[in-house]
mmCIF file of N, CA and C in Angstrom:
data_model
loop_
_atom_site.group_PDB
_atom_site.id
_atom_site.type_symbol
_atom_site.label_atom_id
_atom_site.label_comp_id
_atom_site.label_asym_id
_atom_site.label_seq_id
_atom_site.Cartn_x
_atom_site.Cartn_y
_atom_site.Cartn_z
ATOM 1 N N MET W 1 99.544 57.139 136.611
ATOM 2 C CA MET W 1 99.662 58.458 136.151
ATOM 3 C C MET W 1 98.574 59.309 136.761
ATOM 4 N N ALA W 2 98.868 60.422 137.317
ATOM 5 C CA ALA W 2 97.911 61.260 137.968
ATOM 6 C C ALA W 2 97.032 62.017 136.998
ATOM 7 N N ASN W 3 95.830 62.254 137.415
ATOM 8 C CA ASN W 3 94.871 62.993 136.567
ATOM 9 C C ASN W 3 95.195 64.508 136.667
ATOM 10 N N ASP W 4 95.600 65.081 135.570
ATOM 11 C CA ASP W 4 95.903 66.497 135.572
ATOM 12 C C ASP W 4 94.792 67.361 134.973
ATOM 13 N N GLY W 5 93.622 66.848 134.840
ATOM 14 C CA GLY W 5 92.508 67.599 134.322
ATOM 15 C C GLY W 5 92.513 67.802 132.838
ATOM 16 N N GLY W 6 93.364 67.068 132.099
ATOM 17 C CA GLY W 6 93.407 67.241 130.685
ATOM 18 C C GLY W 6 94.504 68.231 130.170
ATOM 19 N N ILE W 7 95.266 68.760 131.135
ATOM 20 C CA ILE W 7 96.283 69.750 130.753
ATOM 21 C C ILE W 7 97.346 69.132 129.810
ATOM 22 N N SER W 8 97.763 67.926 130.148
ATOM 23 C CA SER W 8 98.809 67.300 129.307
ATOM 24 C C SER W 8 98.287 67.033 127.905
ATOM 25 N N ARG W 9 97.024 66.695 127.804
ATOM 26 C CA ARG W 9 96.463 66.444 126.458
ATOM 27 C C ARG W 9 96.396 67.755 125.647
ATOM 28 N N ILE W 10 96.042 68.822 126.290
ATOM 29 C CA ILE W 10 95.969 70.150 125.660
ATOM 30 C C ILE W 10 97.392 70.571 125.219
ATOM 31 N N GLN W 11 98.335 70.379 126.122
ATOM 32 C CA GLN W 11 99.719 70.780 125.810
ATOM 33 C C GLN W 11 100.294 69.938 124.605
ATOM 34 N N GLN W 12 99.898 68.681 124.591
ATOM 35 C CA GLN W 12 100.322 67.811 123.495
ATOM 36 C C GLN W 12 99.700 68.289 122.180
ATOM 37 N N ARG W 13 98.429 68.617 122.197
ATOM 38 C CA ARG W 13 97.788 69.156 120.967
ATOM 39 C C ARG W 13 98.371 70.495 120.546
ATOM 40 N N LEU W 14 98.625 71.364 121.492
ATOM 41 C CA LEU W 14 99.246 72.655 121.151
ATOM 42 C C LEU W 14 100.647 72.481 120.511
ATOM 43 N N ALA W 15 101.382 71.533 121.019
ATOM 44 C CA ALA W 15 102.712 71.258 120.481
ATOM 45 C C ALA W 15 102.654 70.738 119.051
ATOM 46 N N MET W 16 101.585 70.087 118.696
ATOM 47 C CA MET W 16 101.438 69.497 117.398
ATOM 48 C C MET W 16 100.948 70.497 116.315
ATOM 49 N N ILE W 17 100.343 71.579 116.743
ATOM 50 C CA ILE W 17 99.752 72.515 115.773
ATOM 51 C C ILE W 17 100.819 73.075 114.799
ATOM 52 N N PRO W 18 101.958 73.548 115.215
ATOM 53 C CA PRO W 18 102.887 74.050 114.279
ATOM 54 C C PRO W 18 103.257 73.060 113.175
ATOM 55 N N LYS W 19 103.484 71.831 113.560
ATOM 56 C CA LYS W 19 103.821 70.852 112.553
ATOM 57 C C LYS W 19 102.755 70.648 111.536
ATOM 58 N N ASN W 20 101.520 70.547 112.030
ATOM 59 C CA ASN W 20 100.407 70.371 111.112
ATOM 60 C C ASN W 20 100.130 71.585 110.274
ATOM 61 N N VAL W 21 100.275 72.706 110.847
ATOM 62 C CA VAL W 21 100.106 73.970 110.080
ATOM 63 C C VAL W 21 101.139 74.104 109.037
ATOM 64 N N ARG W 22 102.377 73.812 109.341
ATOM 65 C CA ARG W 22 103.485 73.855 108.339
ATOM 66 C C ARG W 22 103.204 72.869 107.198
ATOM 67 N N ALA W 23 102.815 71.656 107.571
ATOM 68 C CA ALA W 23 102.587 70.627 106.565
ATOM 69 C C ALA W 23 101.418 71.017 105.596
ATOM 70 N N SER W 24 100.401 71.672 106.122
ATOM 71 C CA SER W 24 99.315 72.026 105.284
ATOM 72 C C SER W 24 99.525 73.354 104.557
ATOM 73 N N LEU W 25 100.353 74.219 105.120
ATOM 74 C CA LEU W 25 100.584 75.501 104.465
ATOM 75 C C LEU W 25 101.520 75.480 103.267
ATOM 76 N N GLN W 26 102.504 74.599 103.271
ATOM 77 C CA GLN W 26 103.474 74.590 102.205
ATOM 78 C C GLN W 26 102.895 74.349 100.800
ATOM 79 N N PRO W 27 101.957 73.386 100.627
ATOM 80 C CA PRO W 27 101.332 73.283 99.299
ATOM 81 C C PRO W 27 100.507 74.482 98.918
ATOM 82 N N GLU W 28 99.873 75.081 99.944
ATOM 83 C CA GLU W 28 99.042 76.286 99.667
ATOM 84 C C GLU W 28 99.962 77.459 99.272
ATOM 85 N N LEU W 29 101.126 77.618 99.896
ATOM 86 C CA LEU W 29 102.050 78.650 99.562
ATOM 87 C C LEU W 29 102.561 78.516 98.150
ATOM 88 N N ILE W 30 102.858 77.284 97.768
ATOM 89 C CA ILE W 30 103.354 77.031 96.407
ATOM 90 C C ILE W 30 102.272 77.339 95.377
ATOM 91 N N LYS W 31 101.061 76.911 95.717
ATOM 92 C CA LYS W 31 99.911 77.187 94.798
ATOM 93 C C LYS W 31 99.731 78.691 94.641
ATOM 94 N N ASN W 32 99.806 79.427 95.682
ATOM 95 C CA ASN W 32 99.665 80.903 95.615
ATOM 96 C C ASN W 32 100.872 81.533 94.899
ATOM 97 N N GLY W 33 102.031 81.037 95.102
ATOM 98 C CA GLY W 33 103.177 81.526 94.356
ATOM 99 C C GLY W 33 103.059 81.251 92.865
ATOM 100 N N ASN W 34 102.544 80.100 92.502
ATOM 101 C CA ASN W 34 102.328 79.845 91.066
ATOM 102 C C ASN W 34 101.264 80.776 90.455
ATOM 103 N N ASP W 35 100.240 81.072 91.234
ATOM 104 C CA ASP W 35 99.194 81.999 90.760
ATOM 105 C C ASP W 35 99.782 83.427 90.561
ATOM 106 N N LEU W 36 100.599 83.840 91.513
ATOM 107 C CA LEU W 36 101.224 85.159 91.405
ATOM 108 C C LEU W 36 102.163 85.206 90.210
ATOM 109 N N ALA W 37 102.945 84.151 90.000
ATOM 110 C CA ALA W 37 103.856 84.082 88.874
ATOM 111 C C ALA W 37 103.090 84.085 87.563
ATOM 112 N N LEU W 38 101.964 83.378 87.508
ATOM 113 C CA LEU W 38 101.153 83.381 86.273
ATOM 114 C C LEU W 38 100.639 84.828 85.978
ATOM 115 N N MET W 39 100.194 85.509 87.004
ATOM 116 C CA MET W 39 99.725 86.901 86.791
ATOM 117 C C MET W 39 100.855 87.777 86.332
ATOM 118 N N ALA W 40 102.069 87.632 86.912
ATOM 119 C CA ALA W 40 103.185 88.429 86.515
ATOM 120 C C ALA W 40 103.581 88.110 85.082
ATOM 121 N N ARG W 41 103.496 86.866 84.685
ATOM 122 C CA ARG W 41 103.798 86.514 83.267
ATOM 123 C C ARG W 41 102.802 87.117 82.330
ATOM 124 N N ILE W 42 101.512 87.158 82.734
ATOM 125 C CA ILE W 42 100.491 87.741 81.907
ATOM 126 C C ILE W 42 100.736 89.224 81.718
ATOM 127 N N LEU W 43 101.130 89.904 82.779
ATOM 128 C CA LEU W 43 101.321 91.396 82.719
ATOM 129 C C LEU W 43 102.677 91.780 82.174
ATOM 130 N N ALA W 44 103.642 90.877 82.064
ATOM 131 C CA ALA W 44 104.968 91.242 81.608
ATOM 132 C C ALA W 44 104.908 91.592 80.120
ATOM 133 N N PRO W 45 105.806 92.523 79.671
ATOM 134 C CA PRO W 45 105.857 92.885 78.257
ATOM 135 C C PRO W 45 106.204 91.668 77.397
ATOM 136 N N ARG W 46 105.619 91.624 76.205
ATOM 137 C CA ARG W 46 105.730 90.477 75.332
ATOM 138 C C ARG W 46 106.733 90.726 74.177
ATOM 139 N N ASP W 47 107.906 91.227 74.458
ATOM 140 C CA ASP W 47 108.888 91.462 73.415
ATOM 141 C C ASP W 47 109.402 90.147 72.836
ATOM 142 N N SER W 48 110.287 89.505 73.546
ATOM 143 C CA SER W 48 110.844 88.235 73.094
ATOM 144 C C SER W 48 110.257 87.040 73.888
ATOM 145 N N GLY W 49 109.645 87.348 74.999
ATOM 146 C CA GLY W 49 109.105 86.260 75.854
ATOM 147 C C GLY W 49 110.125 85.792 76.883
ATOM 148 N N ALA W 50 111.330 86.295 76.829
ATOM 149 C CA ALA W 50 112.338 85.843 77.773
ATOM 150 C C ALA W 50 112.058 86.304 79.201
ATOM 151 N N LEU W 51 111.554 87.531 79.309
ATOM 152 C CA LEU W 51 111.178 88.078 80.632
ATOM 153 C C LEU W 51 110.053 87.266 81.218
ATOM 154 N N GLN W 52 109.060 86.970 80.443
ATOM 155 C CA GLN W 52 107.935 86.145 80.991
ATOM 156 C C GLN W 52 108.424 84.780 81.389
ATOM 157 N N ASP W 53 109.330 84.163 80.629
ATOM 158 C CA ASP W 53 109.825 82.847 81.022
ATOM 159 C C ASP W 53 110.740 82.890 82.237
ATOM 160 N N SER W 54 111.314 84.059 82.556
ATOM 161 C CA SER W 54 112.216 84.136 83.696
ATOM 162 C C SER W 54 111.468 84.248 85.036
ATOM 163 N N VAL W 55 110.188 84.469 85.048
ATOM 164 C CA VAL W 55 109.442 84.551 86.294
ATOM 165 C C VAL W 55 109.397 83.134 86.885
ATOM 166 N N ALA W 56 109.949 83.005 88.105
ATOM 167 C CA ALA W 56 110.101 81.719 88.742
ATOM 168 C C ALA W 56 109.513 81.678 90.171
ATOM 169 N N VAL W 57 109.078 80.527 90.612
ATOM 170 C CA VAL W 57 108.564 80.275 91.956
ATOM 171 C C VAL W 57 109.624 79.411 92.636
ATOM 172 N N THR W 58 110.111 79.876 93.809
ATOM 173 C CA THR W 58 111.067 79.103 94.569
ATOM 174 C C THR W 58 110.468 78.742 95.924
ATOM 175 N N PRO W 59 110.326 77.466 96.201
ATOM 176 C CA PRO W 59 109.775 77.069 97.484
ATOM 177 C C PRO W 59 110.816 77.245 98.635
ATOM 178 N N GLY W 60 110.290 77.209 99.844
ATOM 179 C CA GLY W 60 111.150 77.386 100.992
ATOM 180 C C GLY W 60 112.228 76.375 101.105
ATOM 181 N N GLY W 61 113.393 76.787 101.600
ATOM 182 C CA GLY W 61 114.565 75.930 101.787
ATOM 183 C C GLY W 61 115.462 75.816 100.578
ATOM 184 N N THR W 62 115.101 76.440 99.463
ATOM 185 C CA THR W 62 115.920 76.374 98.257
ATOM 186 C C THR W 62 116.380 77.775 97.872
ATOM 187 N N SER W 63 117.202 77.837 96.862
ATOM 188 C CA SER W 63 117.831 79.097 96.452
ATOM 189 C C SER W 63 117.133 79.666 95.226
ATOM 190 N N THR W 64 116.969 80.979 95.203
ATOM 191 C CA THR W 64 116.361 81.656 94.036
ATOM 192 C C THR W 64 117.386 81.627 92.908
ATOM 193 N N PRO W 65 116.952 81.838 91.652
ATOM 194 C CA PRO W 65 117.850 81.826 90.535
ATOM 195 C C PRO W 65 118.869 82.924 90.660
ATOM 196 N N PRO W 66 120.082 82.699 90.084
ATOM 197 C CA PRO W 66 121.084 83.730 90.143
ATOM 198 C C PRO W 66 120.603 84.939 89.276
ATOM 199 N N TYR W 67 120.970 86.145 89.742
ATOM 200 C CA TYR W 67 120.661 87.401 89.051
ATOM 201 C C TYR W 67 119.125 87.697 89.022
ATOM 202 N N SER W 68 118.377 87.037 89.879
ATOM 203 C CA SER W 68 116.952 87.329 89.909
ATOM 204 C C SER W 68 116.662 88.593 90.699
ATOM 205 N N ALA W 69 115.563 89.242 90.345
ATOM 206 C CA ALA W 69 115.178 90.457 91.061
ATOM 207 C C ALA W 69 114.015 90.093 91.976
ATOM 208 N N PRO W 70 113.955 90.465 93.170
ATOM 209 C CA PRO W 70 114.833 91.325 93.867
ATOM 210 C C PRO W 70 115.913 90.584 94.626
ATOM 211 N N GLY W 71 117.138 90.934 94.523
ATOM 212 C CA GLY W 71 118.178 90.462 95.393
ATOM 213 C C GLY W 71 119.097 89.360 94.907
ATOM 214 N N GLY W 72 118.953 88.839 93.739
ATOM 215 C CA GLY W 72 119.843 87.789 93.271
ATOM 216 C C GLY W 72 119.621 86.495 94.043
ATOM 217 N N ARG W 73 120.653 85.663 94.110
ATOM 218 C CA ARG W 73 120.520 84.343 94.722
ATOM 219 C C ARG W 73 120.439 84.496 96.232
ATOM 220 N N VAL W 74 119.278 84.005 96.749
ATOM 221 C CA VAL W 74 118.944 84.097 98.176
ATOM 222 C C VAL W 74 118.339 82.768 98.572
ATOM 223 N N ILE W 75 118.608 82.281 99.784
ATOM 224 C CA ILE W 75 117.913 81.110 100.348
ATOM 225 C C ILE W 75 116.584 81.534 100.880
ATOM 226 N N VAL W 76 115.504 80.904 100.400
ATOM 227 C CA VAL W 76 114.159 81.232 100.853
ATOM 228 C C VAL W 76 113.897 80.576 102.218
ATOM 229 N N PRO W 77 113.357 81.275 103.171
ATOM 230 C CA PRO W 77 113.069 80.664 104.482
ATOM 231 C C PRO W 77 112.119 79.495 104.332
ATOM 232 N N GLU W 78 112.134 78.622 105.353
ATOM 233 C CA GLU W 78 111.426 77.361 105.305
ATOM 234 C C GLU W 78 109.885 77.533 104.994
ATOM 235 N N LEU W 79 109.211 78.366 105.689
ATOM 236 C CA LEU W 79 107.736 78.479 105.509
ATOM 237 C C LEU W 79 107.441 79.717 104.642
ATOM 238 N N ALA W 80 108.035 79.754 103.439
ATOM 239 C CA ALA W 80 107.855 80.896 102.540
ATOM 240 C C ALA W 80 108.004 80.418 101.090
ATOM 241 N N VAL W 81 107.575 81.243 100.191
ATOM 242 C CA VAL W 81 107.790 81.020 98.756
ATOM 243 C C VAL W 81 108.185 82.325 98.140
ATOM 244 N N ALA W 82 109.182 82.311 97.263
ATOM 245 C CA ALA W 82 109.637 83.518 96.597
ATOM 246 C C ALA W 82 109.252 83.447 95.137
ATOM 247 N N VAL W 83 108.711 84.576 94.654
ATOM 248 C CA VAL W 83 108.454 84.711 93.243
ATOM 249 C C VAL W 83 109.397 85.776 92.743
ATOM 250 N N THR W 84 110.221 85.394 91.729
ATOM 251 C CA THR W 84 111.278 86.306 91.268
ATOM 252 C C THR W 84 111.165 86.448 89.748
ATOM 253 N N ALA W 85 111.745 87.491 89.245
ATOM 254 C CA ALA W 85 111.806 87.745 87.800
ATOM 255 C C ALA W 85 113.268 87.900 87.429
ATOM 256 N N GLY W 86 113.687 87.299 86.371
ATOM 257 C CA GLY W 86 115.076 87.432 85.913
ATOM 258 C C GLY W 86 115.857 86.153 86.224
ATOM 259 N N ASN W 87 116.907 85.958 85.457
ATOM 260 C CA ASN W 87 117.846 84.882 85.688
ATOM 261 C C ASN W 87 119.186 85.237 85.043
ATOM 262 N N LYS W 88 120.046 84.246 84.822
ATOM 263 C CA LYS W 88 121.392 84.557 84.280
ATOM 264 C C LYS W 88 121.338 85.135 82.852
ATOM 265 N N ASP W 89 120.263 84.802 82.122
ATOM 266 C CA ASP W 89 120.119 85.377 80.771
ATOM 267 C C ASP W 89 119.327 86.669 80.725
ATOM 268 N N VAL W 90 118.397 86.772 81.659
ATOM 269 C CA VAL W 90 117.520 87.961 81.725
ATOM 270 C C VAL W 90 117.883 88.736 82.947
ATOM 271 N N ARG W 91 118.746 89.693 82.822
ATOM 272 C CA ARG W 91 119.235 90.499 83.972
ATOM 273 C C ARG W 91 118.565 91.879 83.980
ATOM 274 N N TYR W 92 117.537 92.074 83.263
ATOM 275 C CA TYR W 92 116.961 93.432 83.126
ATOM 276 C C TYR W 92 115.536 93.556 83.648
ATOM 277 N N ALA W 93 115.091 92.604 84.457
ATOM 278 C CA ALA W 93 113.715 92.647 84.976
ATOM 279 C C ALA W 93 113.434 93.894 85.803
ATOM 280 N N HIS W 94 114.362 94.291 86.634
ATOM 281 C CA HIS W 94 114.162 95.498 87.455
ATOM 282 C C HIS W 94 114.171 96.786 86.594
ATOM 283 N N LEU W 95 114.873 96.777 85.481
ATOM 284 C CA LEU W 95 114.900 97.922 84.592
ATOM 285 C C LEU W 95 113.546 98.068 83.836
ATOM 286 N N VAL W 96 112.967 96.960 83.489
ATOM 287 C CA VAL W 96 111.654 96.976 82.813
ATOM 288 C C VAL W 96 110.580 97.399 83.850
ATOM 289 N N GLU W 97 110.667 96.874 85.052
ATOM 290 C CA GLU W 97 109.704 97.188 86.089
ATOM 291 C C GLU W 97 109.712 98.657 86.469
ATOM 292 N N HIS W 98 110.899 99.216 86.690
ATOM 293 C CA HIS W 98 110.982 100.552 87.151
ATOM 294 C C HIS W 98 111.364 101.623 86.137
ATOM 295 N N GLY W 99 111.820 101.194 84.971
ATOM 296 C CA GLY W 99 112.186 102.103 83.923
ATOM 297 C C GLY W 99 113.640 102.653 84.085
ATOM 298 N N THR W 100 114.108 103.283 83.044
ATOM 299 C CA THR W 100 115.419 103.940 83.071
ATOM 300 C C THR W 100 115.226 105.386 82.535
ATOM 301 N N THR W 101 116.324 106.097 82.376
ATOM 302 C CA THR W 101 116.231 107.443 81.852
ATOM 303 C C THR W 101 115.904 107.427 80.365
ATOM 304 N N GLU W 102 116.182 106.291 79.722
ATOM 305 C CA GLU W 102 115.908 106.178 78.284
ATOM 306 C C GLU W 102 114.661 105.370 77.960
ATOM 307 N N ALA W 103 114.161 104.591 78.914
ATOM 308 C CA ALA W 103 113.016 103.769 78.633
ATOM 309 C C ALA W 103 111.985 103.920 79.742
ATOM 310 N N ALA W 104 110.729 104.008 79.348
ATOM 311 C CA ALA W 104 109.621 104.209 80.319
ATOM 312 C C ALA W 104 109.425 102.883 81.093
ATOM 313 N N ALA W 105 108.969 103.010 82.317
ATOM 314 C CA ALA W 105 108.664 101.848 83.117
ATOM 315 C C ALA W 105 107.485 101.083 82.540
ATOM 316 N N GLN W 106 107.607 99.755 82.586
ATOM 317 C CA GLN W 106 106.507 98.852 82.176
ATOM 318 C C GLN W 106 106.253 97.889 83.331
ATOM 319 N N PRO W 107 105.639 98.386 84.409
ATOM 320 C CA PRO W 107 105.515 97.572 85.602
ATOM 321 C C PRO W 107 104.608 96.326 85.324
ATOM 322 N N PHE W 108 105.079 95.192 85.850
ATOM 323 C CA PHE W 108 104.311 93.951 85.696
ATOM 324 C C PHE W 108 104.340 93.169 87.032
ATOM 325 N N PHE W 109 105.393 93.206 87.772
ATOM 326 C CA PHE W 109 105.539 92.403 88.966
ATOM 327 C C PHE W 109 104.694 92.968 90.146
ATOM 328 N N TRP W 110 104.856 94.222 90.453
ATOM 329 C CA TRP W 110 104.131 94.814 91.586
ATOM 330 C C TRP W 110 102.675 94.949 91.309
ATOM 331 N N PRO W 111 102.245 95.272 90.057
ATOM 332 C CA PRO W 111 100.789 95.249 89.827
ATOM 333 C C PRO W 111 100.173 93.855 89.990
ATOM 334 N N ALA W 112 100.941 92.849 89.583
ATOM 335 C CA ALA W 112 100.449 91.481 89.804
ATOM 336 C C ALA W 112 100.305 91.169 91.295
ATOM 337 N N PHE W 113 101.289 91.591 92.057
ATOM 338 C CA PHE W 113 101.238 91.397 93.481
ATOM 339 C C PHE W 113 100.018 92.088 94.124
ATOM 340 N N ARG W 114 99.815 93.344 93.704
ATOM 341 C CA ARG W 114 98.696 94.111 94.269
ATOM 342 C C ARG W 114 97.329 93.502 93.853
ATOM 343 N N LEU W 115 97.280 92.951 92.634
ATOM 344 C CA LEU W 115 96.032 92.302 92.178
ATOM 345 C C LEU W 115 95.747 91.021 92.990
ATOM 346 N N MET W 116 96.806 90.306 93.325
ATOM 347 C CA MET W 116 96.620 88.976 93.945
ATOM 348 C C MET W 116 96.714 88.976 95.454
ATOM 349 N N ARG W 117 97.111 90.071 96.079
ATOM 350 C CA ARG W 117 97.445 90.099 97.497
ATOM 351 C C ARG W 117 96.263 89.676 98.335
ATOM 352 N N LYS W 118 95.074 90.200 98.144
ATOM 353 C CA LYS W 118 93.884 89.866 98.997
ATOM 354 C C LYS W 118 93.501 88.430 98.814
ATOM 355 N N LYS W 119 93.531 87.924 97.621
ATOM 356 C CA LYS W 119 93.167 86.498 97.341
ATOM 357 C C LYS W 119 94.165 85.592 98.000
ATOM 358 N N ILE W 120 95.439 85.880 97.858
ATOM 359 C CA ILE W 120 96.508 85.029 98.430
ATOM 360 C C ILE W 120 96.409 85.036 99.985
ATOM 361 N N SER W 121 96.238 86.237 100.555
ATOM 362 C CA SER W 121 96.184 86.341 101.997
ATOM 363 C C SER W 121 94.985 85.535 102.530
ATOM 364 N N GLY W 122 93.848 85.644 101.848
ATOM 365 C CA GLY W 122 92.679 84.869 102.330
ATOM 366 C C GLY W 122 92.897 83.369 102.247
ATOM 367 N N ARG W 123 93.496 82.941 101.156
ATOM 368 C CA ARG W 123 93.780 81.506 101.008
ATOM 369 C C ARG W 123 94.673 80.947 102.084
ATOM 370 N N ILE W 124 95.734 81.727 102.398
ATOM 371 C CA ILE W 124 96.634 81.269 103.446
ATOM 372 C C ILE W 124 95.992 81.279 104.799
ATOM 373 N N LYS W 125 95.189 82.303 105.120
ATOM 374 C CA LYS W 125 94.486 82.288 106.390
ATOM 375 C C LYS W 125 93.509 81.118 106.517
ATOM 376 N N ARG W 126 92.823 80.859 105.443
ATOM 377 C CA ARG W 126 91.851 79.707 105.485
ATOM 378 C C ARG W 126 92.603 78.386 105.658
ATOM 379 N N ALA W 127 93.750 78.206 104.994
ATOM 380 C CA ALA W 127 94.528 76.938 105.150
ATOM 381 C C ALA W 127 95.007 76.791 106.561
ATOM 382 N N ALA W 128 95.489 77.859 107.158
ATOM 383 C CA ALA W 128 95.991 77.812 108.554
ATOM 384 C C ALA W 128 94.846 77.540 109.514
ATOM 385 N N SER W 129 93.738 78.170 109.296
ATOM 386 C CA SER W 129 92.560 77.952 110.161
ATOM 387 C C SER W 129 92.066 76.475 110.019
ATOM 388 N N LYS W 130 92.051 76.020 108.822
ATOM 389 C CA LYS W 130 91.636 74.621 108.599
ATOM 390 C C LYS W 130 92.591 73.638 109.285
ATOM 391 N N ALA W 131 93.862 73.901 109.184
ATOM 392 C CA ALA W 131 94.823 73.009 109.819
ATOM 393 C C ALA W 131 94.685 73.009 111.354
ATOM 394 N N VAL W 132 94.434 74.160 111.901
ATOM 395 C CA VAL W 132 94.242 74.229 113.386
ATOM 396 C C VAL W 132 92.950 73.525 113.785
ATOM 397 N N LYS W 133 91.870 73.749 113.014
ATOM 398 C CA LYS W 133 90.602 73.089 113.324
ATOM 399 C C LYS W 133 90.736 71.557 113.184
ATOM 400 N N THR W 134 91.431 71.074 112.172
ATOM 401 C CA THR W 134 91.646 69.695 111.975
ATOM 402 C C THR W 134 92.387 69.053 113.147
ATOM 403 N N ASN W 135 93.428 69.790 113.628
ATOM 404 C CA ASN W 135 94.206 69.275 114.765
ATOM 405 C C ASN W 135 93.383 69.212 116.006
ATOM 406 N N TRP W 136 92.483 70.151 116.213
ATOM 407 C CA TRP W 136 91.646 70.192 117.413
ATOM 408 C C TRP W 136 90.408 69.326 117.318
ATOM 409 N N GLY W 137 90.292 68.602 116.205
ATOM 410 C CA GLY W 137 89.129 67.695 116.050
ATOM 411 C C GLY W 137 87.866 68.370 115.581
ATOM 412 N N GLY W 138 88.063 69.553 115.043
ATOM 413 C CA GLY W 138 86.880 70.293 114.499
ATOM 414 C C GLY W 138 86.533 69.737 113.115
ATOM 415 N N LYS W 139 85.593 70.413 112.478
ATOM 416 C CA LYS W 139 85.120 69.976 111.149
ATOM 417 C C LYS W 139 86.070 70.308 110.100
#
């Protein structure tokens, strides 16, 4: 085998990065999704508790609950997590969030997202950075 100056080794390591990053990011995405769901449950109105119980985390490659907001049943992409509110029994999550002509809005989902966005973004960036460094033999 001819000496290529280490190019083949670098190409091999570069090809492995996506697999390692995906493997290390999925648990981090689920953890962040659970944190966002917890914050949404805390901020949701406490009438019967059904709305709070309907907040769900759906990992990548699976389907969101039927009638969930936003968008109903959707297949979540592989390297993603969906946090939804609503299910077949609770079809009014979007009405509570945005209000109606007869009821004032009681936002809970988007305020939770805005509260958690910076923390979640930082965690995901750190996990990706750590996975890349681990693959390259860093600390």
